[in-house]
Amino acid sequence: MLELFRALSDETRLRIIKLLELGQLCVCDITAALELSQPKVSFHLSILKEAGLIMDRKEGKWVYYSLSAGDLFTRFLIISICEKLPNDADMKRLEDSRKARKC
Amino acid sequence: MLELFRALSDETRLRIIKLLELGQLCVCDITAALELSQPKVSFHLSILKEAGLIMDRKEGKWVYYSLSAGDLFTRFLIISICEKLPNDADMKRLEDSRKARKC
DNA sequence: CTCCTATATCAAAATATATTGATATGATAA
DNA sequence: TTATCATATCAATATATTTTGATATAGGAG
């Protein structure tokens, strides 16, 4: 429970969770959407993964991350975050990046 | 929401919340129950208060803290914490301290 | 094989948070 | 008044977390 709250106590990580509400995304999509450096994004993804909030799947060069099922409490937290967090700017950048076929 | 998770991402603060499930407690009760220094306890109480999780009430020399009502999401978090967190040792020390009438 | 791309990891630096010991405040009791 | 108790706050230190820049790894393309 403490690890869960720790994982959620960072703005970047909440933004990642909100982005993943859309479905699986690769690291470069997330990096483009958040406008952050790739090592930074990888760092935060690793913390979310450790806490059991997200999972990854390798496919060729890419690693796709998505929200993991988790228990009822965890899912409730994720739903609440997604409901309350605005992320229009991130979404827009994600769309732009995908149109540009950057990865 | 971020402030809420930040406030909850510390073991001492979760222990305080769990103790306050019992009802209002003064700082010296909490200090005795957790076996921590008074400034440390005051520090963590101030963070919980800032986040809207607890409230305080002055009465003479004492300051009593209790869980604050908050919104539905906040209350759900508090209930979940209290349900999942064991704190037998803290409770025992609280009882002992009260029997000894230390404050 | 060589080059490029996507991602992870590492060490160092930067920043944030927590702890300690000392002191301040304010209420009460003697 | 003076002493004492409960609590808060502060400055200094200690500790934890995050960020950065560099490098490693591994897959695919040419």
Short mmCIF file of C-alpha atoms (C1' of nucleotides) in Angstrom, two decimals:
data_model
loop_
_atom_site.label_atom_id
_atom_site.label_comp_id
_atom_site.label_asym_id
_atom_site.label_seq_id
_atom_site.Cartn_x
_atom_site.Cartn_y
_atom_site.Cartn_z
CA MET A 1 0.00 0.00 0.00
CA LEU A 2 2.84 2.35 0.84
CA GLU A 3 4.61 1.44 -2.39
CA LEU A 4 1.42 2.15 -4.29
CA PHE A 5 1.03 5.63 -2.81
CA ARG A 6 4.71 6.31 -3.39
CA ALA A 7 4.36 5.38 -7.03
CA LEU A 8 1.40 7.71 -7.37
CA SER A 9 3.01 10.65 -5.63
CA ASP A 10 4.64 12.13 -8.70
CA GLU A 11 3.10 14.28 -11.39
CA THR A 12 4.90 12.64 -14.30
CA ARG A 13 3.69 9.22 -13.21
CA LEU A 14 0.10 10.37 -12.91
CA ARG A 15 0.36 11.82 -16.41
CA ILE A 16 1.65 8.49 -17.70
CA ILE A 17 -1.25 6.63 -16.12
CA LYS A 18 -3.71 9.04 -17.65
CA LEU A 19 -2.11 8.56 -21.08
CA LEU A 20 -2.28 4.79 -20.76
CA GLU A 21 -6.02 5.03 -20.28
CA LEU A 22 -6.03 5.23 -24.10
CA GLY A 23 -4.47 1.78 -24.38
CA GLN A 24 -0.95 0.49 -24.84
CA LEU A 25 1.76 2.94 -25.80
CA CYS A 26 5.43 2.53 -26.57
CA VAL A 27 8.06 4.53 -24.72
CA CYS A 28 8.61 6.91 -27.62
CA ASP A 29 4.89 7.72 -27.76
CA ILE A 30 4.93 8.56 -24.06
CA THR A 31 8.14 10.52 -24.37
CA ALA A 32 6.68 12.58 -27.21
CA ALA A 33 3.37 13.14 -25.42
CA LEU A 34 4.98 14.30 -22.19
CA GLU A 35 7.86 16.17 -23.84
CA LEU A 36 10.35 14.62 -21.47
CA SER A 37 13.67 12.89 -21.98
CA GLN A 38 13.62 9.18 -22.71
CA PRO A 39 15.66 8.12 -19.64
CA LYS A 40 13.32 10.12 -17.46
CA VAL A 41 10.28 8.41 -18.90
CA SER A 42 11.91 4.98 -18.58
CA PHE A 43 12.73 5.74 -14.96
CA HIS A 44 9.13 6.61 -14.09
CA LEU A 45 7.78 3.67 -16.07
CA SER A 46 9.98 1.35 -14.03
CA ILE A 47 8.56 2.70 -10.79
CA LEU A 48 4.98 2.29 -11.98
CA LYS A 49 5.78 -1.23 -13.13
CA GLU A 50 7.42 -2.15 -9.81
CA ALA A 51 4.29 -0.99 -8.02
CA GLY A 52 2.18 -3.25 -10.22
CA LEU A 53 0.30 -0.38 -11.81
CA ILE A 54 1.42 -1.00 -15.36
CA MET A 55 2.90 -3.85 -17.37
CA ASP A 56 5.07 -4.10 -20.46
CA ARG A 57 5.22 -6.22 -23.56
CA LYS A 58 8.13 -6.36 -25.97
CA GLU A 59 7.54 -6.35 -29.67
CA GLY A 60 10.57 -6.02 -31.91
CA LYS A 61 12.42 -2.86 -31.08
CA TRP A 62 9.52 -1.50 -29.09
CA VAL A 63 8.27 -1.95 -25.56
CA TYR A 64 4.58 -1.32 -25.12
CA TYR A 65 3.26 -0.31 -21.72
CA SER A 66 -0.32 -0.58 -20.56
CA LEU A 67 -2.33 -0.35 -17.35
CA SER A 68 -2.29 -3.65 -15.53
CA ALA A 69 -5.37 -5.27 -14.10
CA GLY A 70 -4.37 -5.28 -10.44
CA ASP A 71 -6.73 -5.68 -7.51
CA LEU A 72 -9.93 -3.77 -6.88
CA PHE A 73 -8.30 -1.05 -4.81
CA THR A 74 -5.59 -0.42 -7.41
CA ARG A 75 -8.12 -0.28 -10.19
CA PHE A 76 -10.23 2.16 -8.24
CA LEU A 77 -7.22 4.42 -7.79
CA ILE A 78 -6.41 4.30 -11.50
CA ILE A 79 -9.99 5.06 -12.47
CA SER A 80 -10.09 7.98 -10.06
CA ILE A 81 -6.84 9.40 -11.39
CA CYS A 82 -8.03 9.14 -14.98
CA GLU A 83 -11.32 10.76 -14.10
CA LYS A 84 -9.81 13.70 -12.26
CA LEU A 85 -6.68 14.45 -14.24
CA PRO A 86 -6.90 16.76 -17.26
CA ASN A 87 -4.31 16.01 -19.95
CA ASP A 88 -5.41 17.74 -23.14
CA ALA A 89 -1.93 18.98 -23.97
CA ASP A 90 -0.40 15.53 -23.57
CA MET A 91 -3.10 13.95 -25.72
CA LYS A 92 -2.61 16.51 -28.43
CA ARG A 93 1.13 15.92 -28.55
CA LEU A 94 0.53 12.18 -28.66
CA GLU A 95 -1.75 12.55 -31.68
CA ASP A 96 0.68 14.87 -33.44
CA SER A 97 3.54 12.46 -32.83
CA ARG A 98 1.53 9.55 -34.19
CA LYS A 99 0.48 11.46 -37.30
CA ALA A 100 4.14 12.25 -37.90
CA ARG A 101 4.93 8.48 -37.58
CA LYS A 102 7.93 9.12 -35.43
CA CYS A 103 8.16 5.55 -34.25
CA MET B 1 -4.84 14.59 -5.97
CA LEU B 2 -1.06 14.69 -6.17
CA GLU B 3 -0.88 16.34 -2.74
CA LEU B 4 -3.11 13.60 -1.37
CA PHE B 5 -0.89 10.80 -2.65
CA ARG B 6 2.21 12.63 -1.44
CA ALA B 7 0.73 12.90 2.03
CA LEU B 8 -0.03 9.19 2.02
CA SER B 9 3.36 8.09 0.77
CA ASP B 10 5.01 7.84 4.16
CA GLU B 11 4.78 5.05 6.69
CA THR B 12 4.58 7.29 9.74
CA ARG B 13 1.66 9.18 8.26
CA LEU B 14 -0.23 5.99 7.41
CA ARG B 15 0.29 4.85 11.01
CA ILE B 16 -1.10 8.14 12.27
CA ILE B 17 -4.20 7.77 10.10
CA LYS B 18 -4.73 4.27 11.35
CA LEU B 19 -4.45 5.45 14.96
CA LEU B 20 -6.94 8.23 14.37
CA GLU B 21 -9.48 5.65 13.28
CA LEU B 22 -10.01 5.27 17.04
CA GLY B 23 -11.14 8.88 17.34
CA GLN B 24 -9.44 12.10 18.31
CA LEU B 25 -6.01 11.95 19.86
CA CYS B 26 -3.68 14.60 21.22
CA VAL B 27 -0.11 14.89 20.00
CA CYS B 28 1.33 13.27 23.09
CA ASP B 29 -0.91 10.22 22.66
CA ILE B 30 0.29 9.85 19.09
CA THR B 31 3.88 10.42 20.09
CA ALA B 32 3.64 7.73 22.75
CA ALA B 33 1.86 5.27 20.48
CA LEU B 34 4.36 5.63 17.64
CA GLU B 35 7.42 5.97 19.88
CA LEU B 36 8.67 8.91 17.87
CA SER B 37 9.93 12.35 18.82
CA GLN B 38 7.37 15.09 19.27
CA PRO B 39 8.74 17.40 16.54
CA LYS B 40 8.67 14.48 14.13
CA VAL B 41 5.04 13.73 14.91
CA SER B 42 4.09 17.41 14.63
CA PHE B 43 5.82 17.56 11.27
CA HIS B 44 3.86 14.64 9.87
CA LEU B 45 0.61 15.89 11.38
CA SER B 46 1.09 19.19 9.59
CA ILE B 47 1.46 17.43 6.25
CA LEU B 48 -1.67 15.35 6.78
CA LYS B 49 -3.54 18.47 7.82
CA GLU B 50 -2.37 20.43 4.77
CA ALA B 51 -3.62 17.63 2.56
CA GLY B 52 -7.04 17.83 4.21
CA LEU B 53 -6.85 14.33 5.66
CA ILE B 54 -7.01 15.34 9.30
CA MET B 55 -8.12 18.34 11.30
CA ASP B 56 -7.19 19.75 14.69
CA ARG B 57 -8.99 21.28 17.62
CA LYS B 58 -7.35 23.13 20.48
CA GLU B 59 -8.41 22.54 24.03
CA GLY B 60 -6.34 24.14 26.75
CA LYS B 61 -2.77 22.96 26.47
CA TRP B 62 -3.70 20.16 24.12
CA VAL B 63 -4.30 19.90 20.42
CA TYR B 64 -6.55 17.05 19.39
CA TYR B 65 -6.28 15.62 15.90
CA SER B 66 -8.93 13.58 14.12
CA LEU B 67 -9.71 12.29 10.65
CA SER B 68 -11.49 14.95 8.65
CA ALA B 69 -14.60 14.26 6.62
CA GLY B 70 -13.25 15.14 3.19
CA ASP B 71 -14.76 14.09 -0.12
CA LEU B 72 -15.81 10.60 -1.14
CA PHE B 73 -12.48 9.71 -2.71
CA THR B 74 -10.51 10.84 0.34
CA ARG B 75 -12.78 8.93 2.66
CA PHE B 76 -12.41 5.82 0.55
CA LEU B 77 -8.64 6.08 0.78
CA ILE B 78 -8.76 6.46 4.55
CA ILE B 79 -11.09 3.52 4.94
CA SER B 80 -8.85 1.38 2.75
CA ILE B 81 -5.77 2.32 4.72
CA CYS B 82 -7.42 1.53 8.03
CA GLU B 83 -8.66 -1.77 6.71
CA LYS B 84 -5.34 -2.91 5.34
CA LEU B 85 -2.86 -1.59 7.86
CA PRO B 86 -2.03 -3.65 10.95
CA ASN B 87 -1.04 -1.56 13.99
CA ASP B 88 -1.29 -3.77 17.05
CA ALA B 89 1.94 -2.52 18.54
CA ASP B 90 0.92 1.14 18.16
CA MET B 91 -2.47 0.45 19.72
CA LYS B 92 -0.91 -1.34 22.63
CA ARG B 93 1.46 1.53 23.35
CA LEU B 94 -1.43 3.98 23.11
CA GLU B 95 -3.39 2.05 25.70
CA ASP B 96 -0.39 1.74 27.99
CA SER B 97 0.27 5.45 27.73
CA ARG B 98 -3.33 6.29 28.54
CA LYS B 99 -3.42 3.99 31.51
CA ALA B 100 -0.29 5.72 32.78
CA ARG B 101 -2.10 9.08 32.35
CA LYS B 102 0.92 10.71 30.80
CA CYS B 103 -1.05 13.62 29.41
"C1'" DC C 1 28.74 -6.83 -40.98
"C1'" DT C 2 27.58 -1.84 -40.13
"C1'" DC C 3 24.36 1.60 -39.10
"C1'" DC C 4 20.32 3.24 -36.97
"C1'" DT C 5 16.49 3.19 -33.78
"C1'" DA C 6 14.14 2.09 -29.26
"C1'" DT C 7 14.92 1.31 -24.73
"C1'" DA C 8 17.37 0.53 -20.34
"C1'" DT C 9 20.79 1.51 -17.09
"C1'" DC C 10 24.40 3.86 -14.66
"C1'" DA C 11 27.04 7.39 -12.11
"C1'" DA C 12 26.94 12.11 -10.93
"C1'" DA C 13 24.53 16.16 -9.84
"C1'" DA C 14 20.41 18.44 -8.43
"C1'" DT C 15 16.48 18.67 -5.72
"C1'" DA C 16 13.14 17.36 -2.29
"C1'" DT C 17 11.94 15.37 2.00
"C1'" DA C 18 12.67 13.85 6.64
"C1'" DT C 19 15.03 14.02 11.05
"C1'" DT C 20 17.30 16.16 14.93
"C1'" DG C 21 18.25 19.23 18.64
"C1'" DA C 22 17.31 23.68 20.19
"C1'" DT C 23 14.15 27.11 21.07
"C1'" DA C 24 9.66 29.60 20.99
"C1'" DT C 25 4.76 29.98 22.29
"C1'" DG C 26 1.01 29.74 24.96
"C1'" DA C 27 -1.79 27.52 28.55
"C1'" DT C 28 -2.06 26.11 33.20
"C1'" DA C 29 -0.62 25.22 37.96
"C1'" DA C 30 1.84 26.47 42.07
"C1'" DT D 1 5.20 35.59 39.21
"C1'" DT D 2 7.66 31.48 38.14
"C1'" DA D 3 7.65 26.83 36.76
"C1'" DT D 4 5.94 23.30 33.93
"C1'" DC D 5 3.66 21.02 30.25
"C1'" DA D 6 1.98 20.40 25.31
"C1'" DT D 7 2.89 21.75 20.98
"C1'" DA D 8 4.96 24.23 17.02
"C1'" DT D 9 8.71 25.91 14.49
"C1'" DC D 10 13.37 26.65 12.99
"C1'" DA D 11 18.05 25.84 11.21
"C1'" DA D 12 21.16 22.28 10.32
"C1'" DT D 13 21.94 17.82 8.91
"C1'" DA D 14 20.82 13.44 6.93
"C1'" DT D 15 18.54 10.79 3.64
"C1'" DA D 16 15.80 9.78 -0.41
"C1'" DT D 17 14.29 10.82 -4.90
"C1'" DT D 18 14.69 12.77 -9.37
"C1'" DT D 19 17.16 14.46 -13.30
"C1'" DT D 20 20.89 14.55 -16.54
"C1'" DG D 21 24.24 13.07 -19.82
"C1'" DA D 22 26.68 9.19 -21.23
"C1'" DT D 23 26.76 4.61 -22.47
"C1'" DA D 24 25.03 -0.23 -23.10
"C1'" DT D 25 22.00 -3.55 -25.35
"C1'" DA D 26 19.33 -5.51 -28.73
"C1'" DG D 27 16.39 -5.62 -32.90
"C1'" DG D 28 15.90 -4.46 -37.68
"C1'" DA D 29 17.43 -2.33 -42.18
"C1'" DG D 30 20.68 -1.89 -45.69
#
